[in-house]
Amino acid sequence: MNRFTKQNKIIHLVEANYHLLPVLNRFGINLGNKDKSLEKICAAQNINIDFLLAIVNTFHNEEYFPETELKSFSPLLIIDYLKKTHQHYIEYVLPKLESLLELLIDSNITEIHQLNIIEQFYQKYKKELLLHIKEEEQEVFPYILNLVNNNQVNNQFTIHSFEKEHSNVDDKLNDLKNLIVKYIEPVYDNNICNEFLITLFRFEKDIKDHARIEDKILLPQLITLEKHING
Amino acid sequence: MDNKVYIVHGSAIVQQGLSEVLLKNFKCTIQCYYDFKSLSESDDNCASKSIIFVEDKIANSTEFLQFIDQSHEVKSFSIVNDCAGNLPVNNDYTLSLYNSPDEIYEGIKHAFNTQGLADEESEGLSNRELDVLKLVALGYANKEIAEKLFISTHTVMSHRKNITEKLGIKSISGLTVYAIINNYIDTTNLDIKDLI
Ligand SMILES: [Fe+2]
Ligand SMILES: [Fe+2]
């Protein structure tokens, strides 16, 4: 798979992979840039082009994950991107999933109520995800920011791995997909169901990419920083 | 998980006919060979749980008997031409060229179940796995399940692993949802919200 470069234009990126649209938005890039290259757009908006390219390329190509390069970027940049991603999930993706699920339930005219149980399951998933995000935003990220800005280590702070939590959240998303695709009675509007699943699949890919950055880049950075400060 | 099935038979008509009956009734992938030599020389590794259908004359050959001897998890069916008379000795099951599709289905189903492979309707959960699933869904821990069913915790864990593999559902809440929508547990006096 080709990598995107500074010379590429937005149209090249979105033509190759339209799932990159929200990723660009997370950097504050909107559409309507005429024929400007990424380099020009980033320069005008004061965006770190190398970081943008690294994120865009890893998102686009699952095989491509240059750990050393990614770890060389400031944790501040990474946290900013991760926060924007959380925001996108909370403000857009989850509400969209929910309203599609409501529509799906309403489209059922039979006496079979399996979808209501699916909704309970979805709510449980959402609750766990939001709790996880809250923990990152209120504890982990501020701690790292403090490490970077003030060189302050708190030896009480013990979060050095999210992988278990990430895989729990991941499992539930996988189960949601399986339950709908394989096990519940298809007593609903197919188009709405497809729409729901497509949104779910896209979200699954996005959040996996997100968790990978946290597990493989941000947390190793945290550990290095602590070691460095503790001498 | 896909069930692996091999058909080793000199007749293309038999290969086709049997494949059709299999695909109609079971989730499986089928690989056909005209003789045993091509199967043994293929890259296919049929050592793990799989089922082989073989022409009777191949089934009686020394090479094949040796092969079956060494591959413990493979079940074999020999396909006999009743008119020829030579019944094979060492095979698990026998199918006749003159069996009806229903008879073939029943015979195969029996073998698939004892093999622990998934049947289309039941997702292949054994009764024991179903017992474990119900208790998992009701929120019991492995140790409690072991005590209730008089089995070891280790066995409970291995049942759980199989359940997850067969159903494709990993989380406890997900298994609970599966048990509820299939009416495996009675939720009339329970709050579903707490359960999930
Ligand atoms: Fe996160
Ligand atoms: Fe996370």
CSV table of C-alpha atoms and ligand atoms in Angstrom, one decimal:
chain,number,residue,atom,x,y,z
A,1,MET,CA,0.0,0.0,0.0
A,2,ASN,CA,1.3,3.5,-0.9
A,3,ARG,CA,2.0,6.0,1.8
A,4,PHE,CA,0.7,9.5,1.6
A,5,THR,CA,3.2,12.3,1.4
A,6,LYS,CA,3.3,16.1,1.9
A,7,GLN,CA,2.6,16.7,-1.8
A,8,ASN,CA,-0.7,14.8,-1.7
A,9,LYS,CA,-3.9,16.8,-1.6
A,10,ILE,CA,-7.0,16.1,0.5
A,11,ILE,CA,-8.7,14.6,-2.5
A,12,HIS,CA,-6.0,11.9,-2.8
A,13,LEU,CA,-6.4,10.9,0.7
A,14,VAL,CA,-10.2,10.7,0.7
A,15,GLU,CA,-10.3,9.0,-2.6
A,16,ALA,CA,-8.0,6.3,-1.4
A,17,ASN,CA,-9.9,6.0,1.9
A,18,TYR,CA,-12.9,8.1,2.9
A,19,HIS,CA,-12.6,6.8,6.5
A,20,LEU,CA,-9.8,9.3,6.8
A,21,LEU,CA,-12.2,12.2,6.7
A,22,PRO,CA,-12.9,12.3,10.5
A,23,VAL,CA,-9.2,11.7,11.1
A,24,LEU,CA,-8.4,14.9,9.2
A,25,ASN,CA,-11.0,16.8,11.1
A,26,ARG,CA,-9.3,15.7,14.4
A,27,PHE,CA,-6.3,17.8,13.2
A,28,GLY,CA,-8.6,20.7,12.5
A,29,ILE,CA,-8.5,20.3,8.8
A,30,ASN,CA,-11.7,21.0,6.9
A,31,LEU,CA,-12.5,20.6,3.3
A,32,GLY,CA,-12.6,23.3,0.6
A,33,ASN,CA,-8.9,23.7,0.4
A,34,LYS,CA,-9.0,24.0,-3.4
A,35,ASP,CA,-5.8,22.4,-4.9
A,36,LYS,CA,-3.5,23.0,-1.9
A,37,SER,CA,-1.1,20.3,-0.9
A,38,LEU,CA,-1.1,18.8,2.7
A,39,GLU,CA,2.1,20.7,3.3
A,40,LYS,CA,0.6,24.0,2.4
A,41,ILE,CA,-2.6,23.4,4.4
A,42,CYS,CA,-0.6,22.3,7.5
A,43,ALA,CA,1.8,25.3,7.3
A,44,ALA,CA,-1.1,27.7,7.1
A,45,GLN,CA,-2.8,26.1,10.1
A,46,ASN,CA,0.3,25.4,12.1
A,47,ILE,CA,-0.2,21.7,12.1
A,48,ASN,CA,2.8,19.3,12.5
A,49,ILE,CA,2.9,17.7,9.0
A,50,ASP,CA,5.1,14.8,10.0
A,51,PHE,CA,2.8,13.9,12.8
A,52,LEU,CA,-0.3,14.2,10.6
A,53,LEU,CA,1.3,11.9,8.0
A,54,ALA,CA,2.3,9.3,10.5
A,55,ILE,CA,-1.2,9.2,12.0
A,56,VAL,CA,-2.9,9.2,8.6
A,57,ASN,CA,-0.6,6.5,7.2
A,58,THR,CA,-1.0,4.2,10.2
A,59,PHE,CA,-4.8,4.7,10.2
A,60,HIS,CA,-4.9,3.9,6.5
A,61,ASN,CA,-2.6,0.9,6.6
A,62,GLU,CA,-2.9,-1.5,9.5
A,63,GLU,CA,0.4,-3.1,8.7
A,64,TYR,CA,2.3,0.2,8.8
A,65,PHE,CA,3.2,1.2,12.4
A,66,PRO,CA,6.5,2.9,12.7
A,67,GLU,CA,6.8,2.7,16.5
A,68,THR,CA,10.1,4.6,16.8
A,69,GLU,CA,9.0,7.4,14.6
A,70,LEU,CA,5.6,7.7,16.5
A,71,LYS,CA,7.4,7.7,19.8
A,72,SER,CA,9.5,10.6,18.7
A,73,PHE,CA,6.6,12.9,18.6
A,74,SER,CA,5.7,14.9,21.7
A,75,PRO,CA,3.2,13.3,24.0
A,76,LEU,CA,1.4,16.6,23.9
A,77,LEU,CA,0.6,16.1,20.2
A,78,ILE,CA,-0.4,12.6,20.8
A,79,ILE,CA,-2.7,13.4,23.7
A,80,ASP,CA,-4.3,16.1,21.7
A,81,TYR,CA,-5.0,13.8,18.9
A,82,LEU,CA,-6.4,11.1,21.3
A,83,LYS,CA,-8.6,13.6,23.0
A,84,LYS,CA,-10.0,14.8,19.7
A,85,THR,CA,-10.7,11.2,18.9
A,86,HIS,CA,-12.5,10.6,22.2
A,87,GLN,CA,-14.6,13.7,21.5
A,88,HIS,CA,-15.5,12.4,18.1
A,89,TYR,CA,-16.7,9.1,19.6
A,90,ILE,CA,-18.7,10.8,22.4
A,91,GLU,CA,-20.2,13.5,20.3
A,92,TYR,CA,-20.8,11.8,17.1
A,93,VAL,CA,-20.3,8.0,16.9
A,94,LEU,CA,-22.0,6.9,20.0
A,95,PRO,CA,-25.1,9.1,19.5
A,96,LYS,CA,-25.3,7.9,15.9
A,97,LEU,CA,-25.1,4.2,17.0
A,98,GLU,CA,-27.8,4.9,19.6
A,99,SER,CA,-30.2,6.6,17.3
A,100,LEU,CA,-29.8,3.9,14.7
A,101,LEU,CA,-30.4,1.3,17.3
A,102,GLU,CA,-33.6,3.2,18.3
A,103,LEU,CA,-34.7,3.3,14.7
A,104,LEU,CA,-33.9,-0.4,14.4
A,105,ILE,CA,-36.0,-1.2,17.5
A,106,ASP,CA,-38.9,0.9,16.2
A,107,SER,CA,-38.8,-0.8,12.8
A,108,ASN,CA,-39.7,-4.1,14.5
A,109,ILE,CA,-43.5,-4.8,14.3
A,110,THR,CA,-43.4,-8.3,15.8
A,111,GLU,CA,-43.7,-9.5,19.3
A,112,ILE,CA,-40.1,-10.5,19.4
A,113,HIS,CA,-38.1,-8.3,21.7
A,114,GLN,CA,-34.6,-9.5,21.3
A,115,LEU,CA,-33.4,-6.1,20.2
A,116,ASN,CA,-34.3,-4.6,23.5
A,117,ILE,CA,-31.8,-7.0,25.1
A,118,ILE,CA,-29.2,-6.0,22.6
A,119,GLU,CA,-29.9,-2.4,23.6
A,120,GLN,CA,-29.2,-3.3,27.2
A,121,PHE,CA,-26.0,-4.9,26.1
A,122,TYR,CA,-25.1,-1.8,24.1
A,123,GLN,CA,-25.7,0.4,27.1
A,124,LYS,CA,-23.4,-1.7,29.2
A,125,TYR,CA,-20.7,-1.5,26.5
A,126,LYS,CA,-21.1,2.3,26.3
A,127,LYS,CA,-20.9,2.7,30.1
A,128,GLU,CA,-17.7,0.8,30.2
A,129,LEU,CA,-16.2,2.7,27.3
A,130,LEU,CA,-17.1,6.1,28.8
A,131,LEU,CA,-15.6,5.1,32.1
A,132,HIS,CA,-12.4,4.1,30.4
A,133,ILE,CA,-12.3,7.3,28.5
A,134,LYS,CA,-13.0,9.3,31.6
A,135,GLU,CA,-10.1,7.6,33.4
A,136,GLU,CA,-7.8,8.5,30.6
A,137,GLU,CA,-8.9,12.1,30.3
A,138,GLN,CA,-9.0,12.8,34.0
A,139,GLU,CA,-6.1,10.7,35.3
A,140,VAL,CA,-3.7,9.4,32.7
A,141,PHE,CA,-3.4,12.3,30.3
A,142,PRO,CA,-3.1,15.0,33.0
A,143,TYR,CA,-0.4,12.9,34.7
A,144,ILE,CA,1.6,12.7,31.5
A,145,LEU,CA,1.1,16.4,30.8
A,146,ASN,CA,2.5,17.1,34.3
A,147,LEU,CA,5.4,14.8,33.6
A,148,VAL,CA,6.3,16.7,30.4
A,149,ASN,CA,5.6,20.2,31.6
A,150,ASN,CA,6.8,20.1,35.2
A,151,ASN,CA,9.0,17.0,35.3
A,152,GLN,CA,6.9,15.7,38.2
A,153,VAL,CA,6.7,12.0,38.9
A,154,ASN,CA,4.1,10.6,41.2
A,155,ASN,CA,5.2,7.2,42.3
A,156,GLN,CA,1.7,6.4,43.5
A,157,PHE,CA,0.6,6.4,39.9
A,158,THR,CA,0.4,2.9,38.7
A,159,ILE,CA,-1.4,2.7,35.4
A,160,HIS,CA,1.2,1.2,33.1
A,161,SER,CA,-1.1,-0.9,30.9
A,162,PHE,CA,-4.4,-0.5,29.4
A,163,GLU,CA,-4.2,-3.6,27.3
A,164,LYS,CA,-6.6,-5.6,29.4
A,165,GLU,CA,-9.2,-2.8,29.6
A,166,HIS,CA,-8.8,-2.3,25.8
A,167,SER,CA,-9.4,-5.9,25.1
A,168,ASN,CA,-12.4,-6.0,27.3
A,169,VAL,CA,-14.0,-3.1,25.5
A,170,ASP,CA,-12.9,-4.7,22.2
A,171,ASP,CA,-14.5,-8.1,23.1
A,172,LYS,CA,-17.9,-6.4,23.8
A,173,LEU,CA,-17.9,-4.6,20.5
A,174,ASN,CA,-17.1,-7.9,18.8
A,175,ASP,CA,-19.9,-9.7,20.7
A,176,LEU,CA,-22.4,-7.0,19.8
A,177,LYS,CA,-21.5,-7.6,16.1
A,178,ASN,CA,-21.8,-11.3,16.4
A,179,LEU,CA,-25.1,-11.3,18.3
A,180,ILE,CA,-26.7,-9.1,15.6
A,181,VAL,CA,-25.2,-10.8,12.6
A,182,LYS,CA,-25.6,-14.4,13.8
A,183,TYR,CA,-28.1,-14.8,16.5
A,184,ILE,CA,-31.0,-12.4,16.7
A,185,GLU,CA,-34.2,-12.8,14.7
A,186,PRO,CA,-34.1,-10.5,11.7
A,187,VAL,CA,-37.4,-8.8,12.5
A,188,TYR,CA,-36.3,-5.3,11.6
A,189,ASP,CA,-35.7,-3.0,8.7
A,190,ASN,CA,-32.6,-4.4,6.9
A,191,ASN,CA,-31.4,-1.1,5.6
A,192,ILE,CA,-31.3,0.3,9.1
A,193,CYS,CA,-29.6,-2.7,10.4
A,194,ASN,CA,-27.0,-2.5,7.7
A,195,GLU,CA,-26.4,1.1,8.5
A,196,PHE,CA,-26.0,0.3,12.2
A,197,LEU,CA,-23.5,-2.5,11.4
A,198,ILE,CA,-21.5,-0.4,9.0
A,199,THR,CA,-21.2,2.3,11.6
A,200,LEU,CA,-20.2,-0.3,14.1
A,201,PHE,CA,-17.5,-1.8,11.9
A,202,ARG,CA,-16.1,1.6,11.1
A,203,PHE,CA,-16.0,2.4,14.8
A,204,GLU,CA,-14.3,-0.9,15.6
A,205,LYS,CA,-11.5,-0.1,13.2
A,206,ASP,CA,-11.1,3.4,14.5
A,207,ILE,CA,-11.0,2.5,18.1
A,208,LYS,CA,-8.6,-0.3,17.5
A,209,ASP,CA,-6.2,2.2,15.9
A,210,HIS,CA,-6.8,4.5,18.8
A,211,ALA,CA,-6.0,1.8,21.4
A,212,ARG,CA,-2.9,0.8,19.6
A,213,ILE,CA,-1.5,4.3,19.8
A,214,GLU,CA,-2.2,4.4,23.5
A,215,ASP,CA,-0.8,0.9,24.2
A,216,LYS,CA,2.2,1.0,21.9
A,217,ILE,CA,3.2,4.7,21.9
A,218,LEU,CA,1.8,6.8,24.7
A,219,LEU,CA,2.3,4.4,27.6
A,220,PRO,CA,5.9,3.5,26.6
A,221,GLN,CA,6.5,7.3,26.4
A,222,LEU,CA,5.1,7.6,29.9
A,223,ILE,CA,7.4,4.9,31.2
A,224,THR,CA,10.4,6.5,29.5
A,225,LEU,CA,9.6,9.9,30.9
A,226,GLU,CA,9.3,8.5,34.4
A,227,LYS,CA,12.6,6.7,34.1
A,228,HIS,CA,14.3,9.8,32.7
A,229,ILE,CA,13.0,12.0,35.6
A,230,ASN,CA,13.7,9.5,38.3
A,231,GLY,CA,17.2,9.2,36.9
B,1,MET,CA,-14.4,-22.3,13.1
B,2,ASP,CA,-15.0,-24.2,9.9
B,3,ASN,CA,-15.4,-27.9,9.8
B,4,LYS,CA,-12.9,-29.6,7.5
B,5,VAL,CA,-14.2,-32.4,5.4
B,6,TYR,CA,-12.2,-34.5,2.8
B,7,ILE,CA,-13.7,-36.7,0.2
B,8,VAL,CA,-11.3,-39.2,-1.3
B,9,HIS,CA,-13.1,-41.1,-4.1
B,10,GLY,CA,-12.3,-42.1,-7.7
B,11,SER,CA,-15.7,-41.0,-8.9
B,12,ALA,CA,-16.5,-37.4,-9.7
B,13,ILE,CA,-20.2,-38.1,-9.5
B,14,VAL,CA,-19.8,-39.4,-5.9
B,15,GLN,CA,-17.7,-36.4,-4.9
B,16,GLN,CA,-20.2,-34.0,-6.3
B,17,GLY,CA,-23.3,-35.7,-4.8
B,18,LEU,CA,-21.8,-36.1,-1.4
B,19,SER,CA,-20.5,-32.5,-1.4
B,20,GLU,CA,-24.0,-31.3,-2.1
B,21,VAL,CA,-25.6,-33.2,0.8
B,22,LEU,CA,-22.9,-32.0,3.1
B,23,LEU,CA,-23.1,-28.3,2.1
B,24,LYS,CA,-26.8,-28.3,2.3
B,25,ASN,CA,-26.8,-29.5,5.9
B,26,PHE,CA,-23.6,-28.5,7.6
B,27,LYS,CA,-21.2,-25.6,7.9
B,28,CYS,CA,-18.0,-27.1,6.4
B,29,THR,CA,-15.3,-26.7,3.8
B,30,ILE,CA,-14.8,-29.6,1.5
B,31,GLN,CA,-11.7,-30.8,-0.3
B,32,CYS,CA,-12.0,-33.5,-2.9
B,33,TYR,CA,-9.2,-35.9,-4.0
B,34,TYR,CA,-9.4,-38.8,-6.5
B,35,ASP,CA,-6.9,-41.0,-4.6
B,36,PHE,CA,-5.3,-41.1,-1.2
B,37,LYS,CA,-1.9,-40.3,-2.7
B,38,SER,CA,-3.0,-36.8,-3.7
B,39,LEU,CA,-4.4,-36.2,-0.2
B,40,SER,CA,-1.3,-37.3,1.5
B,41,GLU,CA,0.9,-35.3,-0.8
B,42,SER,CA,-1.2,-32.1,-0.5
B,43,ASP,CA,-0.2,-29.3,1.9
B,44,ASP,CA,-3.5,-29.8,3.7
B,45,ASN,CA,-2.9,-30.6,7.2
B,46,CYS,CA,-5.9,-32.8,8.2
B,47,ALA,CA,-4.4,-33.8,11.5
B,48,SER,CA,-6.8,-31.7,13.5
B,49,LYS,CA,-10.5,-32.5,13.9
B,50,SER,CA,-11.8,-33.4,10.5
B,51,ILE,CA,-13.8,-36.0,8.8
B,52,ILE,CA,-12.7,-38.0,5.8
B,53,PHE,CA,-15.0,-39.8,3.4
B,54,VAL,CA,-13.1,-42.5,1.5
B,55,GLU,CA,-13.9,-45.0,-1.2
B,56,ASP,CA,-14.0,-48.5,0.3
B,57,LYS,CA,-11.1,-49.9,-1.6
B,58,ILE,CA,-8.9,-46.9,-0.4
B,59,ALA,CA,-10.2,-47.3,3.1
B,60,ASN,CA,-8.9,-50.9,3.2
B,61,SER,CA,-5.4,-50.0,1.9
B,62,THR,CA,-2.5,-50.2,4.3
B,63,GLU,CA,-1.4,-46.6,3.7
B,64,PHE,CA,-4.8,-45.3,4.7
B,65,LEU,CA,-5.1,-47.6,7.8
B,66,GLN,CA,-1.7,-46.4,8.9
B,67,PHE,CA,-2.8,-42.8,8.4
B,68,ILE,CA,-6.0,-43.2,10.4
B,69,ASP,CA,-4.0,-45.0,13.2
B,70,GLN,CA,-1.7,-42.0,13.5
B,71,SER,CA,-4.3,-39.2,13.3
B,72,HIS,CA,-6.4,-39.7,16.4
B,73,GLU,CA,-8.8,-36.8,15.9
B,74,VAL,CA,-9.8,-37.7,12.3
B,75,LYS,CA,-13.0,-39.6,11.8
B,76,SER,CA,-13.4,-41.6,8.7
B,77,PHE,CA,-16.4,-42.8,6.8
B,78,SER,CA,-16.0,-45.4,4.1
B,79,ILE,CA,-18.2,-45.2,1.1
B,80,VAL,CA,-19.2,-48.7,0.1
B,81,ASN,CA,-20.7,-50.0,-3.1
B,82,ASP,CA,-23.1,-52.5,-1.6
B,83,CYS,CA,-22.9,-54.7,-4.7
B,84,ALA,CA,-19.2,-55.2,-4.3
B,85,GLY,CA,-19.5,-56.9,-0.9
B,86,ASN,CA,-16.1,-56.1,0.8
B,87,LEU,CA,-17.0,-54.3,4.0
B,88,PRO,CA,-14.1,-52.3,5.4
B,89,VAL,CA,-12.9,-53.2,8.8
B,90,ASN,CA,-11.1,-50.3,10.3
B,91,ASN,CA,-13.4,-47.4,9.8
B,92,ASP,CA,-15.5,-45.5,12.2
B,93,TYR,CA,-18.6,-45.3,10.0
B,94,THR,CA,-19.9,-46.6,6.7
B,95,LEU,CA,-22.0,-45.0,4.0
B,96,SER,CA,-23.6,-46.8,1.2
B,97,LEU,CA,-23.7,-45.5,-2.4
B,98,TYR,CA,-27.4,-46.4,-2.2
B,99,ASN,CA,-28.2,-44.4,0.9
B,100,SER,CA,-30.9,-41.7,0.5
B,101,PRO,CA,-29.9,-38.1,1.2
B,102,ASP,CA,-31.8,-38.3,4.5
B,103,GLU,CA,-29.9,-41.4,5.6
B,104,ILE,CA,-26.6,-39.8,4.6
B,105,TYR,CA,-27.6,-36.7,6.6
B,106,GLU,CA,-28.5,-38.7,9.7
B,107,GLY,CA,-25.3,-40.8,9.6
B,108,ILE,CA,-23.1,-37.8,9.1
B,109,LYS,CA,-24.9,-35.8,11.8
B,110,HIS,CA,-24.3,-38.5,14.3
B,111,ALA,CA,-20.6,-38.5,13.5
B,112,PHE,CA,-20.4,-34.7,13.5
B,113,ASN,CA,-21.9,-34.6,17.0
B,114,THR,CA,-19.7,-37.2,18.5
B,115,GLN,CA,-16.8,-35.3,16.9
B,116,GLY,CA,-18.0,-32.1,18.6
B,117,LEU,CA,-18.3,-30.3,15.3
B,118,ALA,CA,-21.0,-27.8,14.8
B,119,ASP,CA,-24.3,-28.7,13.4
B,120,GLU,CA,-26.2,-25.9,11.7
B,121,GLU,CA,-29.1,-25.6,14.1
B,122,SER,CA,-27.6,-26.2,17.5
B,123,GLU,CA,-24.3,-24.3,17.1
B,124,GLY,CA,-23.0,-27.6,18.4
B,125,LEU,CA,-23.0,-26.8,22.2
B,126,SER,CA,-23.0,-30.1,24.1
B,127,ASN,CA,-25.4,-30.6,27.0
B,128,ARG,CA,-22.6,-30.0,29.4
B,129,GLU,CA,-21.5,-26.8,27.7
B,130,LEU,CA,-25.1,-25.7,27.8
B,131,ASP,CA,-25.2,-26.3,31.6
B,132,VAL,CA,-22.1,-24.2,32.0
B,133,LEU,CA,-23.4,-21.4,29.7
B,134,LYS,CA,-26.6,-21.1,31.7
B,135,LEU,CA,-24.6,-20.7,35.0
B,136,VAL,CA,-22.2,-18.2,33.4
B,137,ALA,CA,-25.2,-16.3,32.2
B,138,LEU,CA,-26.7,-16.2,35.7
B,139,GLY,CA,-23.5,-14.7,36.9
B,140,TYR,CA,-21.8,-17.6,38.7
B,141,ALA,CA,-18.0,-17.7,39.0
B,142,ASN,CA,-16.0,-20.6,37.7
B,143,LYS,CA,-15.5,-22.1,41.1
B,144,GLU,CA,-19.3,-22.0,41.9
B,145,ILE,CA,-20.1,-23.5,38.6
B,146,ALA,CA,-17.6,-26.3,39.2
B,147,GLU,CA,-19.2,-27.0,42.6
B,148,LYS,CA,-22.7,-27.0,41.2
B,149,LEU,CA,-21.9,-29.4,38.3
B,150,PHE,CA,-19.5,-31.6,40.3
B,151,ILE,CA,-16.6,-31.0,37.9
B,152,SER,CA,-13.2,-29.3,38.3
B,153,THR,CA,-12.6,-25.6,37.8
B,154,HIS,CA,-10.2,-26.6,35.1
B,155,THR,CA,-13.0,-28.4,33.2
B,156,VAL,CA,-15.3,-25.4,33.6
B,157,MET,CA,-12.7,-23.3,32.0
B,158,SER,CA,-12.2,-25.6,29.2
B,159,HIS,CA,-16.0,-25.7,28.6
B,160,ARG,CA,-16.0,-21.9,28.6
B,161,LYS,CA,-13.3,-21.8,26.1
B,162,ASN,CA,-15.2,-24.1,23.8
B,163,ILE,CA,-18.4,-22.2,24.2
B,164,THR,CA,-16.7,-18.9,23.2
B,165,GLU,CA,-15.0,-20.6,20.3
B,166,LYS,CA,-18.2,-22.1,19.0
B,167,LEU,CA,-20.4,-19.1,19.5
B,168,GLY,CA,-17.9,-16.4,18.7
B,169,ILE,CA,-19.0,-14.6,21.9
B,170,LYS,CA,-16.3,-13.6,24.4
B,171,SER,CA,-17.7,-11.4,27.2
B,172,ILE,CA,-19.8,-12.7,30.0
B,173,SER,CA,-22.5,-10.1,29.2
B,174,GLY,CA,-22.5,-11.3,25.6
B,175,LEU,CA,-23.0,-14.9,26.7
B,176,THR,CA,-25.8,-13.7,29.0
B,177,VAL,CA,-27.5,-12.0,26.0
B,178,TYR,CA,-27.1,-15.2,24.0
B,179,ALA,CA,-28.6,-17.3,26.7
B,180,ILE,CA,-31.5,-14.9,27.2
B,181,ILE,CA,-32.5,-14.6,23.5
B,182,ASN,CA,-32.4,-18.3,23.2
B,183,ASN,CA,-34.5,-18.8,26.3
B,184,TYR,CA,-31.9,-20.9,28.0
B,185,ILE,CA,-32.4,-19.0,31.3
B,186,ASP,CA,-35.7,-18.0,32.8
B,187,THR,CA,-35.7,-14.2,33.3
B,188,THR,CA,-39.2,-13.7,34.6
B,189,ASN,CA,-38.1,-13.0,38.1
B,190,LEU,CA,-34.8,-11.3,37.2
B,191,ASP,CA,-33.8,-7.9,36.2
B,192,ILE,CA,-32.2,-8.3,32.8
B,193,LYS,CA,-30.4,-5.0,33.2
B,194,ASP,CA,-28.6,-6.3,36.3
B,195,LEU,CA,-27.9,-9.6,34.7
B,196,ILE,CA,-26.2,-8.1,31.6
C,1,FE,FE,-8.5,6.5,24.6
C,2,FE,FE,-8.0,3.7,25.8
